[in-house]
Amino acid sequence: MNETPEPGSRDRELSRRTVLMAGGATAVAVGLGGALAVDASADDDSTADICYTLTSETVEGPYYIDADKIRQDVTEDQDGIPLTLTLKVIDAETCEPLKDAAVDIWHCNAGGVYSGYEASGSGGGGGPAPTGTPSGTPTGIPTGTPTGAPPSGGPGGGGGGHQEPTDDSRYLRGTWRTGKRGYVTFRTVFPGWYQGRCVHIHVKVHVDGAWTDTGYEGGRACHTGQLFFAEKAVLLTEDVEPYSANTTTRTTLDEDTIYPGNGHAGGLLHLTYDRRHIARGVRARLTLGVAPDETHDGS
């Protein structure tokens, strides 16, 4: 498998996981096609990647599906602004790139819906937020163990227990292999939004598994996180179809309860785009500093 070209210049062990290659899947071109004008204000940090910094771990969220699509292009039939996402995975202690790691990404579409959960009525983000003011005085002491996933309209797609898929759709999900320099690139669309969460992409990094002729087997997650977008870029998408049809009140980056607020170390992506024509496409990149000897499954 060819390595993704380099751009510009780390306890619950996962159960054995066998991933089948997507039918007819082949390596795809990941360029957006044509030169993109660079909005200097969109790429806030042009300095070299800093080592010895662990990328923040976050919760897995309720809509993870153990990777069953080995592919770089996860778009399928989803409309939206083209997004090329390039991640570099390194050992945060040694700064050495992690070769042959399996990287999962998954996110909602422009309307805020996650594939695999179309029939749940969740809209990707859960039901309406509670309304009205609670009345009365709580009595008694809660007993027992909470069960089920909380409404994802709170930390939907970011917190809560796992929900079982309701259907067979798998758009905007995929797994790909890091090359010898630790890079992996995906082609997707700019995510939309849903109640209670800012715009984000979920990511997992699996190590100690085996790549076979049919996919990836075994291994464990050494990193579970989320990738975030600067507010100024998200604002530009609101006037672009199909995002303009999303009438859900959007949670900003600063309002989000999952984003750790620590910039790129917390998953904030470096973005490049033409601010006058963002519909032409966006390039996003980030270095993920992980602890490969540890297990972080997002539970």
XYZ file of C-alpha atoms in Angstrom:
299
model
C 0.000 0.000 0.000
C 1.512 3.296 -0.996
C 2.164 5.915 1.617
C 0.169 9.107 1.468
C 2.449 11.878 0.213
C 3.832 14.154 2.894
C 2.234 17.618 2.702
C 4.749 20.445 2.257
C 8.095 19.739 3.645
C -0.138 6.247 23.023
C -7.590 -0.370 30.178
C -9.769 -1.819 27.814
C -8.346 -3.908 25.050
C -10.527 -3.929 22.019
C -12.025 -7.193 21.006
C -10.593 -8.794 17.934
C -11.714 -6.743 15.003
C -11.693 -7.929 11.437
C -12.203 -5.343 8.767
C -13.127 -6.263 5.228
C -11.978 -4.198 2.333
C -14.710 -2.105 0.764
C -15.782 -3.685 -2.493
C -13.611 -2.471 -5.311
C -11.864 0.043 -3.073
C -8.640 1.435 -4.399
C -6.343 4.249 -3.451
C -7.914 7.486 -4.557
C -6.635 10.846 -5.522
C -6.942 13.094 -2.492
C -6.315 16.451 -4.075
C -9.167 18.894 -4.358
C -8.355 19.579 -7.968
C -6.886 22.923 -8.919
C -5.009 25.371 -6.791
C -6.719 26.735 -3.725
C -6.229 30.315 -2.725
C -4.839 30.431 0.784
C -6.513 32.552 3.380
C -3.556 33.422 5.590
C -5.861 34.057 8.528
C -7.291 30.566 8.149
C -3.998 28.808 8.744
C -3.193 30.270 12.131
C -0.006 28.376 12.893
C 2.723 27.947 10.308
C 5.340 26.793 12.795
C 6.767 23.276 12.821
C 4.883 20.578 14.679
C 5.794 20.443 18.349
C 6.818 17.136 19.867
C 6.334 15.928 23.414
C 2.719 17.107 23.383
C -0.076 14.565 23.749
C -3.184 15.328 21.768
C -6.170 15.498 24.120
C -8.242 12.350 24.589
C -12.026 12.752 24.409
C -15.052 10.502 24.696
C -15.886 8.207 21.804
C -19.483 9.333 21.502
C -22.548 7.184 20.829
C -22.179 6.828 17.058
C -18.941 4.888 16.569
C -19.094 1.830 14.351
C -16.045 -0.457 14.501
C -14.311 0.227 11.220
C -15.741 -1.735 8.357
C -14.675 0.413 5.420
C -11.001 0.509 4.477
C -10.884 3.569 2.286
C -9.525 7.068 1.946
C -12.524 8.577 0.183
C -15.444 8.373 2.626
C -17.722 10.801 0.808
C -20.050 8.331 -0.961
C -23.086 10.289 -2.176
C -22.954 13.087 0.402
C -23.133 16.683 -0.759
C -20.992 19.322 0.833
C -17.825 21.360 0.639
C -14.919 19.094 -0.347
C -12.546 18.500 2.572
C -9.114 16.933 2.367
C -7.984 15.862 5.856
C -4.329 14.996 6.418
C -3.201 13.677 9.799
C 0.304 12.846 10.967
C 0.482 10.350 13.846
C 3.560 10.464 16.070
C 4.740 9.008 19.367
C 4.448 12.070 21.626
C 7.416 10.941 23.738
C 9.909 10.155 20.994
C 8.397 12.237 18.175
C 8.843 9.256 15.860
C 6.075 8.683 13.314
C 3.749 5.709 13.831
C 3.860 3.514 10.756
C 1.031 1.086 9.871
C -1.402 2.456 12.459
C -5.093 2.184 11.554
C -6.832 5.547 11.701
C -10.655 5.770 11.850
C -12.629 8.924 11.133
C -16.394 9.456 11.301
C -18.621 12.524 11.311
C -22.114 13.762 10.490
C -23.210 15.076 7.119
C -24.203 18.639 6.264
C -27.626 18.082 7.836
C -26.208 16.773 11.111
C -26.956 13.065 10.511
C -24.551 10.185 11.198
C -24.601 7.235 8.855
C -25.782 4.033 10.495
C -28.291 5.996 12.595
C -30.670 7.411 10.029
C -33.569 5.324 11.335
C -33.079 6.281 14.975
C -34.788 9.630 14.631
C -31.777 11.145 16.337
C -30.935 13.434 13.466
C -27.369 12.695 14.412
C -27.690 14.955 17.396
C -30.571 13.680 19.460
C -33.985 14.982 20.292
C -34.951 18.493 21.301
C -33.364 20.083 24.306
C -35.386 20.072 27.515
C -37.692 23.064 27.881
C -39.355 24.648 30.872
C -38.132 25.009 34.418
C -37.912 21.989 36.732
C -40.214 22.247 39.691
C -40.483 20.522 43.052
C -37.802 19.194 45.343
C -35.850 16.024 44.510
C -36.414 13.256 47.035
C -34.676 10.009 47.792
C -31.232 8.815 46.785
C -30.666 7.453 43.290
C -29.838 3.764 43.253
C -28.656 1.299 40.665
C -26.480 1.776 37.637
C -27.479 4.180 34.852
C -28.179 2.390 31.599
C -28.520 3.422 28.024
C -27.147 6.423 26.219
C -28.175 9.890 27.320
C -29.897 12.082 24.768
C -27.210 13.126 22.371
C -28.748 16.557 22.089
C -26.437 17.313 25.029
C -23.047 15.900 24.187
C -24.422 14.122 21.137
C -21.758 12.535 19.015
C -19.292 13.459 21.700
C -20.498 11.962 24.976
C -22.836 9.276 26.220
C -22.847 5.528 25.894
C -22.658 3.669 22.616
C -25.791 3.248 20.543
C -26.253 0.286 18.233
C -26.613 1.175 14.550
C -30.125 1.299 13.138
C -29.307 0.871 9.456
C -26.611 -0.148 6.988
C -25.541 3.278 5.722
C -21.851 4.009 6.214
C -21.105 7.310 4.513
C -18.540 9.671 6.038
C -16.801 6.796 7.828
C -13.560 5.060 6.976
C -10.213 3.627 8.046
C -6.835 4.010 6.421
C -3.242 3.065 7.135
C -0.461 5.453 8.117
C 2.633 5.419 5.937
C 6.233 5.223 7.024
C 6.253 8.901 7.907
C 3.037 8.626 9.914
C 0.757 10.356 7.429
C -2.790 9.423 6.473
C -5.130 11.410 4.233
C -8.905 11.212 3.826
C -11.228 12.789 1.327
C -14.603 13.771 2.769
C -16.909 16.788 3.061
C -16.959 19.582 5.608
C -19.136 18.353 8.514
C -22.417 20.001 9.395
C -23.837 20.526 12.877
C -26.561 19.283 15.199
C -28.058 20.236 18.516
C -25.611 20.626 21.376
C -22.321 20.194 19.512
C -19.955 22.311 17.492
C -18.693 21.156 14.111
C -16.273 18.248 14.617
C -14.813 14.998 13.290
C -14.202 11.905 15.447
C -10.891 10.058 15.200
C -9.345 6.857 16.591
C -5.813 5.513 16.213
C -5.351 1.725 16.478
C -1.997 0.017 17.013
C -0.667 -3.530 17.508
C -3.065 -4.996 14.967
C -2.194 -6.737 11.713
C -2.847 -5.597 8.174
C -3.907 -8.527 6.028
C -5.012 -9.001 2.441
C -8.587 -8.368 3.553
C -8.078 -5.481 5.947
C -7.040 -4.920 9.601
C -7.284 -7.442 12.452
C -6.905 -7.146 16.226
C -5.197 -4.204 17.869
C -6.337 -1.612 20.377
C -7.031 2.101 20.400
C -4.180 4.219 21.692
C -6.007 7.464 20.932
C -9.647 8.550 20.757
C -10.247 12.175 20.033
C -12.140 14.784 18.081
C -11.036 17.312 15.498
C -12.421 20.835 15.552
C -12.864 23.733 13.161
C -12.210 27.434 13.697
C -15.420 29.429 13.981
C -14.574 31.786 11.130
C -14.451 28.895 8.672
C -17.712 27.386 9.934
C -19.466 30.739 9.595
C -18.595 30.824 5.907
C -20.259 27.445 5.329
C -23.634 28.641 6.628
C -24.398 30.360 3.322
C -23.398 27.378 1.180
C -25.839 24.625 0.193
C -26.653 22.148 1.673
C -25.464 23.679 4.964
C -27.782 26.653 4.489
C -30.744 24.271 4.782
C -29.675 23.162 8.270
C -31.924 25.171 10.607
C -30.628 23.639 13.827
C -29.205 26.219 16.222
C -25.458 25.795 15.965
C -23.218 25.445 19.021
C -20.025 27.463 18.623
C -16.546 26.187 19.370
C -16.387 28.227 22.581
C -19.787 26.922 23.705
C -18.988 23.274 23.068
C -18.643 21.074 26.160
C -16.284 18.549 24.555
C -13.659 20.804 22.979
C -10.886 21.100 25.603
C -10.042 24.665 24.610
C -6.312 24.100 24.181
C -5.926 24.817 20.512
C -4.149 22.389 18.223
C -3.202 20.107 21.144
C -6.944 19.756 21.727
C -7.714 18.844 18.136
C -8.154 22.267 16.515
C -7.301 21.781 12.859
C -5.049 23.923 10.720
C -7.225 25.028 7.803
C -6.481 26.380 4.343
C -9.252 27.722 2.103
C -10.314 30.665 -0.026
C -12.438 32.756 2.279
C -14.264 34.281 -0.695
C -15.062 30.879 -2.179
C -14.963 28.294 0.587
C -17.315 26.115 -1.453
C -14.352 25.273 -3.681
C -12.862 23.188 -0.896
C -10.919 23.120 2.370
C -7.658 21.476 3.324
C -7.221 20.491 6.973
C -4.175 19.092 8.721
C -3.014 18.196 12.221
C -0.309 16.218 13.991
C -1.686 13.743 16.539
C 0.715 13.102 19.410
C -0.252 9.741 20.924
C 1.024 7.291 23.560
C 1.262 4.015 21.592
C 1.886 1.891 24.712
C -1.346 3.029 26.356
C -5.017 2.292 25.706
C -7.441 5.150 25.200
C -10.722 3.820 23.835
C -12.863 6.835 24.679
C -15.021 5.045 27.263
